[in-house]
């Protein structure tokens, strides 16, 4: 990329048109999307498996909630985001399907090794290995999807891809709970880690690299440097607000999701199998519907009104709706009522994913997309995945000590506080609206 100052019209005039003959056929696009969805299912299966196994791990290793938060949060997130940026850069330069296959094999092997942990430290090291592998999951996938589908379809398509989150979580929660009750928590890690290793080979044999930038009207032939990409994305003010908003939403979401099965076991005194079944079905059905609906509705509303603001309004409104119902869920002493209250926040709580990632792609240049995805994931995961479980754990232990209550009451109060963060997230989605039109034009001119 040239450093010479030029206005947007001059830059656009110099960028070559995308080659029409490179258009991927529809069957190939759908097959590739299906393969990527399976990758993401494996990704979240291995990531979320820990949440249903917290209680037996806590008992065996004699851990507190803060240590559990370290396992499920910051220890994972630091390595996830640190490796995500260079892997995203590699995905902008080299074969993305190969990168995905290698990373999937790595995180699957490390999941199996979690089952052989002998103490807190060895389990944490294995989880760090899972994080390093999973760092290479979404950036190449988002980049591939953006090359396969035009901007007006990306919200829907990225929502289909994001179904990997509820589906993978459902398998982890239901399967992990049953395996832990039937055998032990170690067996759950070992058995559920193996499918990803097998699929890594299948994916590499079936997936092929698509042409880059077909759906961009102008394609910059030069590869921007990392500093140029970072400078460009930081200059997109709506992108920064989007990252903060998504990060705060994820902070609440990851903190609540990690401890929800443990809360059910402690507060409502049910088994791991029952807790896994309840949380798994809610994650897979309500969460799955919301994940798809968010991008689909945003695409439709943006197309109908000709205004991309819906990619911000859908996440903002869903966050506002989720907050009070989530608070009521954790304050309820009746299991049936708690489940009924949890349905609606489960339905709307995941609606931010498709619109958020779609906007992140649309606000970046064609040859910046994988790295832009990595930047967004970096912000989202440091705030959300990194701090969410840790903050929830610290609050739980703090309430237990400060108020002289038992671990169950401490966790309950912690999760109520975490649910309030959804309102903070909504504020930043609204703030991003001010800069969105100009930033989208800047991204279009970038090529």
C-alpha positions in Angstrom: 0.0 0.0 0.0 1.3 3.4 -0.9 1.9 6.0 1.8 1.4 8.9 -0.6 -1.5 11.1 0.3 -4.3 10.8 -2.2 -8.0 11.6 -2.0 -10.5 8.7 -1.9 -11.5 9.2 -5.6 -7.9 8.9 -6.8 -7.4 5.8 -4.6 -10.6 4.1 -5.9 -9.7 4.9 -9.5 -6.5 3.0 -9.1 -7.9 -0.1 -7.7 -8.6 -2.9 -10.1 -12.1 -4.4 -10.6 -12.6 -7.9 -9.1 -12.5 -10.6 -11.8 -16.0 -11.9 -12.7 -14.7 -15.3 -13.8 -13.5 -16.0 -10.3 -17.0 -16.1 -8.8 -17.4 -19.3 -6.7 -20.4 -21.4 -7.7 -23.4 -21.5 -5.3 -22.9 -25.2 -4.4 -19.2 -24.6 -3.5 -20.2 -21.6 -1.3 -22.8 -23.5 0.6 -20.5 -26.6 1.0 -17.7 -24.4 2.3 -20.1 -22.6 4.7 -21.2 -26.0 6.1 -17.6 -27.1 6.6 -16.8 -23.9 8.4 -19.9 -24.3 10.6 -18.6 -27.8 11.7 -15.2 -26.2 12.5 -16.9 -23.7 14.7 -19.0 -26.4 16.4 -15.9 -28.3 17.3 -14.3 -25.0 18.5 -17.1 -24.2 21.0 -17.6 -27.8 22.0 -14.0 -27.9 23.3 -14.2 -24.3 24.7 -17.4 -24.6 26.6 -16.9 -28.2 27.9 -15.1 -26.8 31.0 -18.3 -25.0 32.2 -20.2 -28.2 32.9 -17.2 -29.8 34.6 -16.4 -26.9 37.0 -17.9 -28.5 40.1 -16.1 -31.9 40.0 -12.9 -30.1 39.1 -13.3 -27.7 42.0 -13.9 -30.6 44.4 -10.9 -32.7 43.2 -8.4 -29.9 43.0 -9.9 -27.9 46.0 -10.3 -24.7 44.0 -12.2 -21.5 44.7 -14.4 -19.6 42.2 -11.6 -17.1 41.3 -9.4 -20.0 40.2 -12.2 -21.4 38.2 -12.6 -18.0 36.6 -8.9 -18.1 35.7 -9.3 -21.4 34.0 -12.3 -20.3 32.0 -11.3 -16.7 31.4 -8.1 -14.7 31.5 -5.6 -17.6 31.2 -7.5 -18.8 28.1 -8.2 -15.3 26.7 -4.6 -13.9 26.9 -3.2 -16.6 24.6 -6.3 -16.7 22.5 -6.1 -13.1 21.5 -2.3 -12.9 21.5 -2.1 -15.7 18.9 -5.2 -14.5 17.0 -3.5 -11.4 15.6 -0.5 -13.1 13.9 -2.7 -16.0 12.8 -5.1 -13.5 11.2 -2.2 -11.9 9.5 -1.1 -15.3 8.1 -4.7 -15.9 6.9 -4.5 -12.7 4.9 -1.4 -14.0 3.1 -1.6 -17.8 3.0 -4.0 -20.7 2.5 -6.7 -20.3 5.1 -8.1 -23.8 4.9 -4.7 -25.3 5.9 -4.4 -22.8 8.8 -7.9 -23.9 10.0 -7.1 -27.6 9.8 -3.8 -27.3 11.7 -5.3 -25.1 14.4 -8.3 -27.5 14.9 -5.9 -30.5 15.3 -4.0 -28.5 17.9 -7.0 -27.5 20.1 -8.5 -31.0 19.9 -5.2 -32.6 21.1 -5.0 -30.1 24.0 -8.6 -30.8 24.9 -7.8 -34.5 25.3 -4.8 -33.6 27.4 -7.0 -31.7 29.8 -8.3 -35.1 30.8 -4.8 -36.1 32.0 -4.2 -33.0 34.2 -2.9 -33.8 37.6 -3.4 -30.4 39.3 -4.6 -26.9 38.7 -1.4 -25.8 36.9 -1.3 -28.7 34.4 -5.0 -28.2 33.6 -4.4 -24.5 33.0 -1.5 -25.3 30.7 -3.7 -27.7 28.7 -6.4 -25.0 28.5 -3.8 -22.5 27.2 -3.0 -25.0 24.5 -6.7 -25.1 23.6 -6.7 -21.3 23.4 -3.7 -21.2 21.1 -5.4 -23.6 18.7 -8.8 -21.9 18.8 -7.2 -18.5 18.0 -6.9 -19.7 14.4 -10.6 -20.6 14.1 -12.6 -17.5 13.4 -10.2 -15.0 11.6 -9.7 -17.3 8.5 -13.3 -18.4 8.6 -14.7 -14.8 8.6 -12.3 -13.9 5.7 -13.4 -16.9 3.7 -17.1 -16.2 4.2 -16.6 -12.5 3.2 -15.0 -13.7 -0.1 -17.9 -16.1 -0.7 -20.9 -13.9 -0.1 -21.7 -10.2 -0.9 -22.1 -7.6 1.9 -25.9 -7.6 1.9 -25.9 -11.4 2.7 -23.1 -11.5 5.3 -25.2 -10.9 8.3 -27.3 -13.9 7.6 -24.4 -16.1 6.5 -22.2 -15.1 9.5 -25.2 -15.9 11.7 -25.4 -19.3 10.2 -21.7 -19.7 10.9 -22.2 -18.5 14.4 -24.7 -21.3 15.0 -21.5 -23.2 15.9 -21.6 -21.4 19.3 -25.0 -22.7 20.5 -24.7 -26.1 18.8 -21.2 -26.7 20.1 -22.2 -25.5 23.6 -25.2 -27.7 23.6 -23.1 -30.8 22.8 -20.5 -29.9 25.4 -23.1 -29.3 28.1 -25.3 -32.3 27.5 -22.5 -34.7 26.6 -20.1 -33.4 29.1 -22.6 -33.6 32.0 -23.6 -37.1 31.1 -20.1 -38.3 30.7 -19.0 -36.7 34.0 -21.9 -38.3 35.9 -21.5 -41.7 34.2 -17.7 -41.8 34.3 -15.7 -38.8 35.4 -14.7 -35.3 34.2 -11.5 -36.6 32.7 -13.3 -39.0 30.5 -15.5 -36.1 29.2 -12.4 -34.2 28.0 -10.9 -37.2 26.4 -13.9 -38.5 24.5 -15.2 -35.1 23.4 -11.8 -33.9 22.2 -11.3 -36.8 19.8 -13.9 -35.8 17.1 -12.2 -32.5 16.3 -8.9 -34.3 15.6 -10.6 -36.6 13.1 -12.5 -33.7 11.5 -9.3 -31.7 11.1 -8.2 -34.3 8.5 -11.6 -34.5 6.9 -11.8 -30.7 6.6 -8.4 -30.4 5.0 -9.3 -33.1 2.4 -12.7 -31.5 1.5 -12.2 -27.7 1.8 -10.5 -25.6 -0.9 -9.3 -22.0 -0.8 -11.7 -19.6 -2.5 -10.6 -16.6 -4.6 -10.1 -13.4 -2.5 -12.2 -10.3 -2.9 -14.7 -11.3 -5.5 -17.5 -9.4 -3.8 -15.5 -6.2 -3.4 -16.2 -3.8 -6.3 -12.6 -2.5 -6.0 -9.7 -4.7 -4.8 -6.5 -3.3 -3.5 -3.7 -5.4 -5.2 -1.2 -4.5 -2.5 -1.0 -6.2 0.9 -1.3 -3.5 3.6 1.2 -3.8 6.4 0.1 -4.7 9.9 0.7 -1.1 11.1 -1.3 0.3 8.1 -4.2 -2.1 8.9 -4.2 -1.3 12.6 -4.0 2.4 11.8 -6.9 2.2 9.4 -9.1 0.1 11.8 -8.3 2.4 14.8 -9.3 5.3 12.6 -12.8 3.7 12.1 -14.4 5.1 15.3 -17.6 3.0 14.8 -15.3 -0.1 14.7 -13.8 0.8 18.1 -17.2 1.4 19.7 -18.4 -1.9 18.1 -15.5 -3.7 19.7 -16.2 -2.3 23.1 -19.9 -3.0 22.9 -19.3 -6.6 21.8 -16.6 -7.0 24.4 -19.0 -5.9 27.2 -21.8 -8.1 25.9 -19.4 -11.0 25.9 -18.1 -10.1 29.4 -21.7 -10.6 30.7 -22.3 -13.6 28.4 -19.2 -15.6 29.1 -19.3 -14.9 32.9 -23.0 -16.0 33.1 -22.6 -18.9 30.7 -19.5 -20.4 32.5 -21.2 -20.4 35.9 -24.8 -21.2 34.9 -24.5 -25.0 35.2 -22.6 -24.6 38.5 -25.3 -22.2 39.7 -28.0 -24.8 38.9 -26.1 -27.5 40.8 -25.5 -25.3 43.8 -28.7 -23.3 44.1 -31.2 -25.8 42.8 -29.4 -28.9 43.9 -29.6 -30.9 40.7 -27.1 -33.3 39.1 -24.5 -32.5 36.4 -26.5 -34.4 33.9 -29.7 -32.4 34.7 -27.7 -29.1 34.7 -26.1 -30.0 31.4 -29.5 -31.0 29.9 -31.1 -27.7 30.9 -28.3 -25.4 30.0 -27.5 -27.4 26.8 -31.1 -27.4 25.5 -31.4 -23.6 26.2 -28.1 -22.9 24.5 -28.8 -25.0 21.5 -32.4 -24.1 20.8 -33.1 -20.6 22.1 -29.4 -19.6 21.6 -29.3 -21.1 18.2 -32.5 -19.4 17.0 -31.2 -16.0 18.3 -27.8 -16.4 16.7 -29.4 -16.9 13.3 -32.1 -14.4 13.8 -29.7 -11.5 14.7 -27.9 -11.5 11.4 -31.0 -12.4 9.4 -33.2 -9.6 10.8 -30.4 -7.1 10.6 -29.8 -8.0 6.9 -33.5 -7.7 6.1 -34.0 -4.4 8.0 -30.9 -2.9 6.4 -32.0 -3.9 3.0 -35.6 -2.7 3.5 -34.6 0.7 4.9 -31.4 1.2 3.0 -29.8 2.0 6.3 -27.0 -0.1 7.9 -27.8 1.2 11.4 -29.7 -2.0 12.1 -26.4 -3.9 12.5 -26.0 -1.8 15.7 -29.7 -1.4 16.8 -30.4 -5.1 16.8 -27.6 -5.9 19.3 -28.4 -2.8 21.4 -32.1 -3.6 21.8 -31.5 -7.3 22.5 -29.0 -6.3 25.3 -31.6 -4.1 26.9 -34.3 -6.8 26.8 -31.9 -9.5 28.2 -30.8 -7.6 31.3 -33.9 -7.6 33.6 -34.9 -11.1 32.7 -31.5 -12.4 33.4 -31.4 -10.7 36.8 -34.8 -12.3 37.6 -33.5 -15.7 36.6 -30.8 -15.7 39.2 -33.0 -14.3 41.9 -35.6 -17.0 41.5 -35.7 -19.8 44.0 -38.0 -21.9 41.8 -36.2 -24.0 39.2 -39.2 -24.1 36.7 -39.6 -20.3 37.0 -35.9 -19.7 36.5 -35.9 -21.8 33.4 -38.9 -20.0 31.9 -37.3 -16.6 32.7 -34.1 -17.7 31.1 -35.7 -18.5 27.8 -36.1 -15.0 26.5 -32.6 -13.7 27.5 -31.3 -16.9 25.8 -33.3 -15.9 22.7 -32.1 -12.4 22.5 -28.7 -12.7 24.2 -26.9 -14.1 21.2 -28.5 -11.8 18.6 -25.4 -9.5 18.7 -23.1 -12.0 17.0 -24.1 -11.9 13.3 -24.6 -8.1 13.1 -21.4 -7.4 15.0 -19.1 -9.6 12.9 -20.8 -8.5 9.7 -20.2 -4.8 10.5 -16.6 -5.6 11.4 -16.0 -7.1 8.0 -17.9 -4.3 6.2 -15.8 -1.6 8.0 -12.5 -3.1 6.7 -10.7 -3.3 3.4 -10.8 -6.5 1.4 -7.2 -7.5 2.2 -7.6 -6.5 5.8 -10.6 -8.7 6.7 -8.9 -11.6 8.5 -6.7 -9.2 10.5 -9.7 -6.9 11.1 -11.6 -10.0 12.4 -8.7 -10.8 14.7 -8.7 -7.2 16.0 -12.4 -7.4 16.8 -12.0 -10.8 18.4 -9.0 -9.4 20.4 -11.1 -6.7 21.9 -14.1 -8.9 22.4 -12.2 -11.7 24.0 -9.9 -9.7 26.2 -12.9 -7.9 27.7 -15.4 -10.8 27.4 -13.7 -14.1 27.5 -10.8 -12.9 29.5 -12.5 -10.8 32.2 -16.1 -12.2 32.2 -15.4 -15.5 34.0 -12.7 -14.0 36.2 -14.8 -11.0 37.3 -17.7 -13.3 38.1 -15.4 -15.6 40.1 -13.8 -12.7 42.0 -17.2 -11.2 42.8 -18.5 -14.6 43.9 -15.6 -15.1 46.4 -15.8 -11.5 47.5 -19.5 -11.5 48.2 -19.0 -14.8 50.1 -16.3 -13.2 52.3 -17.7 -9.7 52.7 -21.3 -10.7 53.4 -20.4 -13.9 55.3 -22.6 -16.0 53.1 -22.1 -19.5 51.6 -20.7 -20.1 48.1 -24.1 -20.5 46.6 -25.3 -17.1 47.7 -22.0 -15.5 46.7 -22.3 -16.9 43.2 -26.0 -15.8 42.9 -25.2 -12.2 43.7 -22.2 -12.2 41.4 -24.3 -13.3 38.5 -26.9 -10.7 39.1 -24.2 -8.0 38.9 -22.8 -9.5 35.7 -26.3 -9.3 34.0 -26.3 -5.6 34.5 -23.3 -5.2 32.2 -25.7 -5.8 29.2 -27.0 -2.2 29.6 -23.4 -0.9 29.4 -22.9 -2.8 26.2 -26.1 -1.3 24.7 -24.8 2.2 25.3 -21.7 1.6 23.1 -23.7 0.1 20.3 -25.7 3.4 20.3 -22.5 5.5 20.4 -21.2 3.7 17.3 -24.2 5.0 15.3 -22.7 8.5 15.1 -19.7 7.5 13.0 -21.1 4.5 11.0 -22.1 6.1 7.6 -18.7 7.9 7.1 -16.7 4.8 8.2 -18.5 2.6 5.8 -17.7 5.0 2.9 -14.0 5.0 4.0 -13.9 1.2 4.0 -15.5 1.1 0.5 -12.9 3.6 -0.8 -10.1 1.5 0.7 -10.9 -1.5 -1.5 
